[in-house]
PDB file of C-alpha atoms in Angstrom:
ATOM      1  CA  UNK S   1     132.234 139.767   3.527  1.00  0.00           C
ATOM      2  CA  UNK S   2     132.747 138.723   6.790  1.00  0.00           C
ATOM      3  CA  UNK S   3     134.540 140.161   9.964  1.00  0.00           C
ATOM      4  CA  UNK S   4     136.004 138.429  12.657  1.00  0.00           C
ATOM      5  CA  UNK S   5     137.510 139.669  15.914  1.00  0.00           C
ATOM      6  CA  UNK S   6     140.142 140.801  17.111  1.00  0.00           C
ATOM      7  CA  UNK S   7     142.186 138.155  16.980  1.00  0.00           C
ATOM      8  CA  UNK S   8     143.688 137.543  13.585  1.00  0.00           C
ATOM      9  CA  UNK S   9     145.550 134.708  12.899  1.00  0.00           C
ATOM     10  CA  UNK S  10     149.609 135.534  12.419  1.00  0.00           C
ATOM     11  CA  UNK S  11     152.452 134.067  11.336  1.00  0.00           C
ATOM     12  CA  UNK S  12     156.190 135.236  11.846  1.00  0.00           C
ATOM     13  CA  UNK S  13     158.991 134.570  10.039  1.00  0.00           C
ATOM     14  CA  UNK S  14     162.862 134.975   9.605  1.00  0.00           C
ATOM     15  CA  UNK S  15     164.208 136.971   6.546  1.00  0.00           C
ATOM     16  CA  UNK S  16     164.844 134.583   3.733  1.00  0.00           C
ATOM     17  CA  UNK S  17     162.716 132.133   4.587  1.00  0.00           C
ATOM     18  CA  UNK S  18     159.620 131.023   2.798  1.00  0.00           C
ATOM     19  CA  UNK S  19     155.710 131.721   3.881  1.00  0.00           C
ATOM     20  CA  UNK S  20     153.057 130.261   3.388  1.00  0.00           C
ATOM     21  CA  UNK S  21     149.459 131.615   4.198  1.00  0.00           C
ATOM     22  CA  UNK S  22     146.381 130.087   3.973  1.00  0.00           C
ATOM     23  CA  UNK S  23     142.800 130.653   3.639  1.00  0.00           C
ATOM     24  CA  UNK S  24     139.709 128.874   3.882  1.00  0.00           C
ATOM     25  CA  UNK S  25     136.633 130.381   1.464  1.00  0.00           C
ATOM     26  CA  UNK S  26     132.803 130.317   2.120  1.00  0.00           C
ATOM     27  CA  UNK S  27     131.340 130.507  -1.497  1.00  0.00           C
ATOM     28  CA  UNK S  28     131.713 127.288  -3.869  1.00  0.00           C
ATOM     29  CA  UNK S  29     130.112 129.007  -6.396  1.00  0.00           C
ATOM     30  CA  UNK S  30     133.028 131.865  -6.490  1.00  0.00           C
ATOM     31  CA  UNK S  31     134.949 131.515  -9.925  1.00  0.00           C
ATOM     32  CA  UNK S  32     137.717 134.649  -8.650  1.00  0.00           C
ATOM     33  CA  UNK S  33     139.850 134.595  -6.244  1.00  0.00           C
ATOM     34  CA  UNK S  34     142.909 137.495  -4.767  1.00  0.00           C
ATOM     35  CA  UNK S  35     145.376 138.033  -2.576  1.00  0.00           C
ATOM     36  CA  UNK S  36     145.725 141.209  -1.138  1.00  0.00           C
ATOM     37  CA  UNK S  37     148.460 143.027   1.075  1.00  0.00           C
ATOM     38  CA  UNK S  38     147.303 145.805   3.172  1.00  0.00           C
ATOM     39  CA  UNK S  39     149.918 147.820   4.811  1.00  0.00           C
ATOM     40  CA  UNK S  40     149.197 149.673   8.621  1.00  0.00           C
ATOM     41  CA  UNK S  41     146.722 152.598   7.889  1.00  0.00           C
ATOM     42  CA  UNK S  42     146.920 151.924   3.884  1.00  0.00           C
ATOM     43  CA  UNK S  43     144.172 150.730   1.331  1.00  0.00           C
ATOM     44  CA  UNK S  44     145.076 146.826   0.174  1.00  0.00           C
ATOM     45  CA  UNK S  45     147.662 146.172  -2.598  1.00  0.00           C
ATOM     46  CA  UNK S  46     147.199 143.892  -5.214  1.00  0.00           C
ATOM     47  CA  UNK S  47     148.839 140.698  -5.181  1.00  0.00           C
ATOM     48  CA  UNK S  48     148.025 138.407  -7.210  1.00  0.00           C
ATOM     49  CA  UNK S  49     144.678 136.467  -8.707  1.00  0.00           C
ATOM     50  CA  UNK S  50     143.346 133.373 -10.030  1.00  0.00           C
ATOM     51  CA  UNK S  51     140.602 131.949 -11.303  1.00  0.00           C
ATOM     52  CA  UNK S  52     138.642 128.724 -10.719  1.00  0.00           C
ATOM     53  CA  UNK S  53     139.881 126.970 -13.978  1.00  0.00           C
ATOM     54  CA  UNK S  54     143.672 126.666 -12.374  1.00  0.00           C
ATOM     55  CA  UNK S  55     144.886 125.730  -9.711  1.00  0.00           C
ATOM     56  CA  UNK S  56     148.116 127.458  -9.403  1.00  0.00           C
ATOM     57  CA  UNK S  57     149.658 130.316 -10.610  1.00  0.00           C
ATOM     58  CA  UNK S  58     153.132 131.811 -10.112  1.00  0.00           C
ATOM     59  CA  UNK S  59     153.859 135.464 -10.359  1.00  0.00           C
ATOM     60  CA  UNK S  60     157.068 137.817  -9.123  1.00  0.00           C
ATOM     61  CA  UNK S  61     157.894 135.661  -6.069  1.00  0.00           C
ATOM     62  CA  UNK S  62     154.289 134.787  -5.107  1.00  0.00           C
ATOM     63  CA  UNK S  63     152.501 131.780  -6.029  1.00  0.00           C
ATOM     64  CA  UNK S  64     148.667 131.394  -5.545  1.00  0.00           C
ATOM     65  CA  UNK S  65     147.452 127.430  -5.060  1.00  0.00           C
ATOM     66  CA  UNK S  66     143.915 127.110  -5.365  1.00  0.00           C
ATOM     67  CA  UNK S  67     142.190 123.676  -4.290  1.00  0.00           C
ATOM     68  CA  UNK S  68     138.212 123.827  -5.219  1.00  0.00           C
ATOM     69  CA  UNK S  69     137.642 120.829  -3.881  1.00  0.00           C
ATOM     70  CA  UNK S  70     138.249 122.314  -0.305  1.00  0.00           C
ATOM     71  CA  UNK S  71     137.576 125.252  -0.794  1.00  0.00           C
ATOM     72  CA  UNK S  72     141.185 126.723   0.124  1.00  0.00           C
ATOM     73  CA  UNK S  73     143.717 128.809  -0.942  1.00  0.00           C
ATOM     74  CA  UNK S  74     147.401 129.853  -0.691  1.00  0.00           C
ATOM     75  CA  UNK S  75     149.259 132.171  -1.243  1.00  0.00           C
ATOM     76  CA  UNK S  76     153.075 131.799  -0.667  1.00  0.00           C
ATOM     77  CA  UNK S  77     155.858 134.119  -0.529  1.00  0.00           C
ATOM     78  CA  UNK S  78     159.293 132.865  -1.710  1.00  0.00           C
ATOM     79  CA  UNK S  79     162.613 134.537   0.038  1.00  0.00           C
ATOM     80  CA  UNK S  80     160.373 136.833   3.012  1.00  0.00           C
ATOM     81  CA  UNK S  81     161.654 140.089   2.997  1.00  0.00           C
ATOM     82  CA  UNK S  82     161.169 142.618   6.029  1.00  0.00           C
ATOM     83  CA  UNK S  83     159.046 144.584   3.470  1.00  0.00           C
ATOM     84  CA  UNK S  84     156.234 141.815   3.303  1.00  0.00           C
ATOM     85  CA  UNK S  85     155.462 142.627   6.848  1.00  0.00           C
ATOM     86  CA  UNK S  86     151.720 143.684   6.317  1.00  0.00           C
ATOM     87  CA  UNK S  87     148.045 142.138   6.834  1.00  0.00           C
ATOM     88  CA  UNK S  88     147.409 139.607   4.154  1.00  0.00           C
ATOM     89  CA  UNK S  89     143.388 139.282   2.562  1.00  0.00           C
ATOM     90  CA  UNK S  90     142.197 136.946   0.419  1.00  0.00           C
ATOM     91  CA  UNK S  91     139.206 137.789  -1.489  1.00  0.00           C
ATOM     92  CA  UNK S  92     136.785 135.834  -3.061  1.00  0.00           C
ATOM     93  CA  UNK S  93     133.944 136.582  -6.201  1.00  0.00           C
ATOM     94  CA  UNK S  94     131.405 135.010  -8.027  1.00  0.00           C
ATOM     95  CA  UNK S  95     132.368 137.150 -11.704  1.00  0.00           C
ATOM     96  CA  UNK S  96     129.003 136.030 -13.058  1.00  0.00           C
ATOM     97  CA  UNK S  97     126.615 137.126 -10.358  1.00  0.00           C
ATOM     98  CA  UNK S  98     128.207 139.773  -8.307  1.00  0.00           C
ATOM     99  CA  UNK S  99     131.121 141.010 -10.825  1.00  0.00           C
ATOM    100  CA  UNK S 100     133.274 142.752  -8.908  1.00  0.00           C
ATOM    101  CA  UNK S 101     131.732 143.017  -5.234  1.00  0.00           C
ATOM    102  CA  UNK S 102     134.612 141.179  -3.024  1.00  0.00           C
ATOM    103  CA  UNK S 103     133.791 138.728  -0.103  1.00  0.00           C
ATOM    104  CA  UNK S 104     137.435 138.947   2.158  1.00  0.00           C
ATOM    105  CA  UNK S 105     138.881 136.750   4.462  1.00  0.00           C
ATOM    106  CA  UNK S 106     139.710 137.287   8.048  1.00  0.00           C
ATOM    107  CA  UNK S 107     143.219 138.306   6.975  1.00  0.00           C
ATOM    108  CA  UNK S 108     146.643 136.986   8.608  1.00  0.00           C
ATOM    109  CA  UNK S 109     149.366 139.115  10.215  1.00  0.00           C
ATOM    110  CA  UNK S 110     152.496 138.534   8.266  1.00  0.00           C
ATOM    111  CA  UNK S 111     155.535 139.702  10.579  1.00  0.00           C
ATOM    112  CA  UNK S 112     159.047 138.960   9.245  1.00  0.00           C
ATOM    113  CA  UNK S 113     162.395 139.499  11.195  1.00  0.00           C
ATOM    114  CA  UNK S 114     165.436 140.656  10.285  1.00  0.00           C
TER     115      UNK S 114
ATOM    116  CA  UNK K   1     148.863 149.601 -11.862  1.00  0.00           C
ATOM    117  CA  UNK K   2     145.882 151.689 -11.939  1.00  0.00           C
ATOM    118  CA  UNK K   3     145.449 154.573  -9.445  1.00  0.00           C
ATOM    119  CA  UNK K   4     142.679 155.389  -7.027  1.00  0.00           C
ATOM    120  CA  UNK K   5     143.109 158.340  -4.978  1.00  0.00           C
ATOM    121  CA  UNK K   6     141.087 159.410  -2.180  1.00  0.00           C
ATOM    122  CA  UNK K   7     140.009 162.711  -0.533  1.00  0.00           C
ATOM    123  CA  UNK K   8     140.788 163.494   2.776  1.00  0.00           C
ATOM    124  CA  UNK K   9     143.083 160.718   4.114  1.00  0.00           C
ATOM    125  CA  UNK K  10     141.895 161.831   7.447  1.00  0.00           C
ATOM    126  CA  UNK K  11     138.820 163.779   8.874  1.00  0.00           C
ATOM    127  CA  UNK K  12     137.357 164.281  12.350  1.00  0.00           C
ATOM    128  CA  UNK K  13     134.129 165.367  12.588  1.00  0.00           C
ATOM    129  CA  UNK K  14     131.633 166.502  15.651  1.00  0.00           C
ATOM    130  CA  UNK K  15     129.115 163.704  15.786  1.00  0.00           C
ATOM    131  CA  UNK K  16     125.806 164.763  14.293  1.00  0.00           C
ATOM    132  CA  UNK K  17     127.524 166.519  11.017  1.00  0.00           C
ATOM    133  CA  UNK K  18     128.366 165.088   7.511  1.00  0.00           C
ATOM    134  CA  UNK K  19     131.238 164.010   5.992  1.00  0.00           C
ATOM    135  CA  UNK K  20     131.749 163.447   2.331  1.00  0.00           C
ATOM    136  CA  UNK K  21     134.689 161.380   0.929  1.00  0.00           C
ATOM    137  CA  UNK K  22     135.985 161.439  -2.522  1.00  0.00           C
ATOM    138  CA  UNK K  23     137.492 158.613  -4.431  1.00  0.00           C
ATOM    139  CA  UNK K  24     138.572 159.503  -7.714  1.00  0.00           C
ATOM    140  CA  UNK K  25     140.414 157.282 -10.592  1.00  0.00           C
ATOM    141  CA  UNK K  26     143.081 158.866 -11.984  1.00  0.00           C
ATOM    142  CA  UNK K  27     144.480 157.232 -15.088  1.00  0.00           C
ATOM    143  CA  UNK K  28     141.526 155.255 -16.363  1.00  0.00           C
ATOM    144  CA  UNK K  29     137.381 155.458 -16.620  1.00  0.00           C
ATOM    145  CA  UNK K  30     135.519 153.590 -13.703  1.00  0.00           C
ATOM    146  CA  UNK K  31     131.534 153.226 -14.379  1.00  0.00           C
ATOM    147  CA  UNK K  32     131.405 151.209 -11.330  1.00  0.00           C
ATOM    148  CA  UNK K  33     133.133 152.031  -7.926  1.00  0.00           C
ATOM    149  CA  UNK K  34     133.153 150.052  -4.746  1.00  0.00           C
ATOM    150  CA  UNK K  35     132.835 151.253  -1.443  1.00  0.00           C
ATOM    151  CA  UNK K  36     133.862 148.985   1.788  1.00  0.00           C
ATOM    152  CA  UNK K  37     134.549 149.281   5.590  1.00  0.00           C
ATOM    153  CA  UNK K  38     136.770 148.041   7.525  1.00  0.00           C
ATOM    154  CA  UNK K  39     136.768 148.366  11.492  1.00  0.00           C
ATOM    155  CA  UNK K  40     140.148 148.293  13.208  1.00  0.00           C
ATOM    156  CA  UNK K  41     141.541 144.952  13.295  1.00  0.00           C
ATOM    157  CA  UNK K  42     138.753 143.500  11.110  1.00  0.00           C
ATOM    158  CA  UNK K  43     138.404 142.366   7.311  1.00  0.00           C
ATOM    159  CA  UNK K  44     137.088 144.557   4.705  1.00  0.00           C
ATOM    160  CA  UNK K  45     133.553 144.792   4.553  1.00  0.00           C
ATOM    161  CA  UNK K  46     131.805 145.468   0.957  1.00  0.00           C
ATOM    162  CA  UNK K  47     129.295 148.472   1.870  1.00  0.00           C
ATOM    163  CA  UNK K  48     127.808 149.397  -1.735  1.00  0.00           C
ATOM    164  CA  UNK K  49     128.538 149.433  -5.355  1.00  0.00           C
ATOM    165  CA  UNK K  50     128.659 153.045  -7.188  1.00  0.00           C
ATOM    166  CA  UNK K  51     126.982 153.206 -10.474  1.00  0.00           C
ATOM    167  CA  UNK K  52     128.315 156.272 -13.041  1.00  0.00           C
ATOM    168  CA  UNK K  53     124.772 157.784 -13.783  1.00  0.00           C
ATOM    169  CA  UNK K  54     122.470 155.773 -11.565  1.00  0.00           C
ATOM    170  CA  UNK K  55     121.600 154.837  -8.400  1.00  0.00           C
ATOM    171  CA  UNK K  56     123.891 152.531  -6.088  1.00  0.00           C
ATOM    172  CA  UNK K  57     123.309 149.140  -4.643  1.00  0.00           C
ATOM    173  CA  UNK K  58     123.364 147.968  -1.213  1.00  0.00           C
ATOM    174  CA  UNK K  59     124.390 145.157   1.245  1.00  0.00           C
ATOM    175  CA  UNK K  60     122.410 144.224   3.267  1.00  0.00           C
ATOM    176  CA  UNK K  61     122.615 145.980   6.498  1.00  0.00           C
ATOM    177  CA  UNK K  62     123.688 149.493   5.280  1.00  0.00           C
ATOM    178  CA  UNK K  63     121.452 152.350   5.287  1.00  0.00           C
ATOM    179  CA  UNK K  64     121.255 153.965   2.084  1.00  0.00           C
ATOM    180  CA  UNK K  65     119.496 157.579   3.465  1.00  0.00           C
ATOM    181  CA  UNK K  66     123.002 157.310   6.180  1.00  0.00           C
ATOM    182  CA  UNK K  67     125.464 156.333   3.496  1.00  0.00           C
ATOM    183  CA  UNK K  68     124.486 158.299   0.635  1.00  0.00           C
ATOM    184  CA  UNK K  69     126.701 157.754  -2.714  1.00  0.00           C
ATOM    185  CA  UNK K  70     126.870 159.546  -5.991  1.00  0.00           C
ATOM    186  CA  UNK K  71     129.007 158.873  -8.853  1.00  0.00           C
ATOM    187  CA  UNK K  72     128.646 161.711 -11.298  1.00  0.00           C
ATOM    188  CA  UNK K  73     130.789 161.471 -13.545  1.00  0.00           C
ATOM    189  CA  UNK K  74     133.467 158.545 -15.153  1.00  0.00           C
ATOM    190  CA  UNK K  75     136.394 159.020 -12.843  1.00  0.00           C
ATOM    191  CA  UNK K  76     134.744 160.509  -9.637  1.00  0.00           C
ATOM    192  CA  UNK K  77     132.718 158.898  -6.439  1.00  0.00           C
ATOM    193  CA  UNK K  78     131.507 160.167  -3.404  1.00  0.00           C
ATOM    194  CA  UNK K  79     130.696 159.002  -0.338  1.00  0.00           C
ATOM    195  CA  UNK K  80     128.990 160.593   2.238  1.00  0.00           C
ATOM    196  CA  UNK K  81     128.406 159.991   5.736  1.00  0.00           C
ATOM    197  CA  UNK K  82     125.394 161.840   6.437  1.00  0.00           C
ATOM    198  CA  UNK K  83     124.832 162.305  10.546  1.00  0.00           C
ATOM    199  CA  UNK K  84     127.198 160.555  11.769  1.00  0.00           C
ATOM    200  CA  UNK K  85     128.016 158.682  14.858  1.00  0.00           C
ATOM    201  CA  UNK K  86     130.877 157.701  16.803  1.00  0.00           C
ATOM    202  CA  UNK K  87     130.080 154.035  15.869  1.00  0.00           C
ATOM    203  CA  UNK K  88     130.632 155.290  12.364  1.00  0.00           C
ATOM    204  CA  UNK K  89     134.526 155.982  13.100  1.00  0.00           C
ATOM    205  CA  UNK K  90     136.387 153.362  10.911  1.00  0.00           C
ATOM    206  CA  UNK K  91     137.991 153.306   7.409  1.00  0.00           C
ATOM    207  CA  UNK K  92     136.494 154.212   4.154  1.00  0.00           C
ATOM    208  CA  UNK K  93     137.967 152.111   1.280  1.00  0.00           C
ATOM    209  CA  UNK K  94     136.899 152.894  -2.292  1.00  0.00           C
ATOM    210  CA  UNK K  95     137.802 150.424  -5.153  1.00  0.00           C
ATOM    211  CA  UNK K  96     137.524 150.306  -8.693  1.00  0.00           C
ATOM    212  CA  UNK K  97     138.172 147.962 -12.210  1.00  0.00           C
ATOM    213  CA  UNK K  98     141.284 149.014 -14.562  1.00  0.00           C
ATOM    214  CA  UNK K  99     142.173 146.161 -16.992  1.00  0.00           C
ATOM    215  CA  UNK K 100     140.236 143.236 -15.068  1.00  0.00           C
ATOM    216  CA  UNK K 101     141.796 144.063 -11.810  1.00  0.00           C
ATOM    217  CA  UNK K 102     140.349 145.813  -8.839  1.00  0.00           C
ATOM    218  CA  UNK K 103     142.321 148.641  -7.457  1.00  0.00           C
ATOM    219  CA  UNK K 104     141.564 150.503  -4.002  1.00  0.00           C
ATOM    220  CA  UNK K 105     142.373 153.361  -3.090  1.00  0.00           C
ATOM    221  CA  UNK K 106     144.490 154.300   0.009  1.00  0.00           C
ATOM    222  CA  UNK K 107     141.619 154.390   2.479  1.00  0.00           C
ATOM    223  CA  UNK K 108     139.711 157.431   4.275  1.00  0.00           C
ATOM    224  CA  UNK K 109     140.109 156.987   8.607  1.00  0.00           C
ATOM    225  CA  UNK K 110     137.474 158.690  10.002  1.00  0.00           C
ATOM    226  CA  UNK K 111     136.663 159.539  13.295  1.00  0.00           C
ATOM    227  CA  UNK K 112     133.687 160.442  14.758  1.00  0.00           C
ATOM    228  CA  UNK K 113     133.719 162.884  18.226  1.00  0.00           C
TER     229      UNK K 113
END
């Protein structure tokens, strides 16, 4: 994986709106990809997933957009609650090489207000 | 979901001692465990992969005689820092596979006097 500094890249919203964060991923041949929400001083949570043969995929007000051709993906958060405050990973794999050893993103601060 | 625990949330330690962190799964089998590192402010950084029954594999860049890993049995891995350093301060993060998902546990801080 690779780390960056100390300057992650935020974003800050009101409550109720809709966000949208992005991220930009290194390996073309990665078939896997997951968003991941890690909370201050907590392990990350499970998001969502999706693999290379879709392009989007909707869960419980989260939808993942994956463009291969890119190299980027999205993950957006319908109705921003105070609650999705939190760092925000996406991870990338290669399931037929390196099953299961993640390559994560820089991460983006997530700060909603009230 | 599935659960990963992991044991102790926090530890300081005198530098030049060891430090062993567990990460156990508690609701399903895990033959394979992941360990990563992440510095404050910083992404998660994979540090090894914990085989049930074998030897683990390293990135690049990690010392296996610092960072030594055994995974004993189906549900339980351990990590431990052997000598450590204040530059080893940061947070352990253990992972592991239930039902085609990766779970990780809720992170070890550790800090390093």
């Amino acid at each position: 994986g690779e780390s960056v500094g100390l300057h992650l890249p935020t974003l800050s919203v009101q409550e109720g709106d809709n966000s949208i964060i992005n991220c930009a991923y290194s390996n073309s041949a990665s078939d896997y990809f997951i968003w991941y929400k890690q909370e201050s001083g907590k392990g990350p949570q499970f998001i969502i997933d999706i693999r290379s043969n879709m392009d989007k995929r909707q869960g419980q007000r989260v939808t993942v957009l994956l463009n291969k051709t890119v190299k980027h993906l999205s993950l957006q958060i319908a109705a921003t609650q105070p609650g999705d405050s939190a760092v925000y990973f996406c991870a990338e794999n290669n399931i037929g090489t390196s099953y299961g050893k993640l390559t994560f993103g820089q991460g983006t601060i997530l700060t909603v207000h009230p | 979901g599935a659960v990963v625990s992991q044991h102790p949330s926090r530890v300081i330690c005198k530098s030049g001692t060891s430090v062993k962190i567990e990460c156990r799964s508690l609701d399903f089998q895990a033959t394979t465990m992941f360990w990563y590192r992440q510095f404050p402010k910083q992404s998660l950084m994979l540090m090894a992969t914990s085989n049930e029954g074998s030897k683990a594999t390293y990135e690049q860049g990690v010392e296996k005689d610092k960072f030594l890993i055994n995974h004993a049995s189906l549900t339980l891995s351990t990590l431990t820092v052997t000598s450590a350093h204040p530059e080893d301060s940061s947070f352990y993060i253990c992972s592991a596979f239930a039902r085609e998902t990766q779970y990780f546990g809720p992170g070890t801080r550790l800090l390093v006097l």
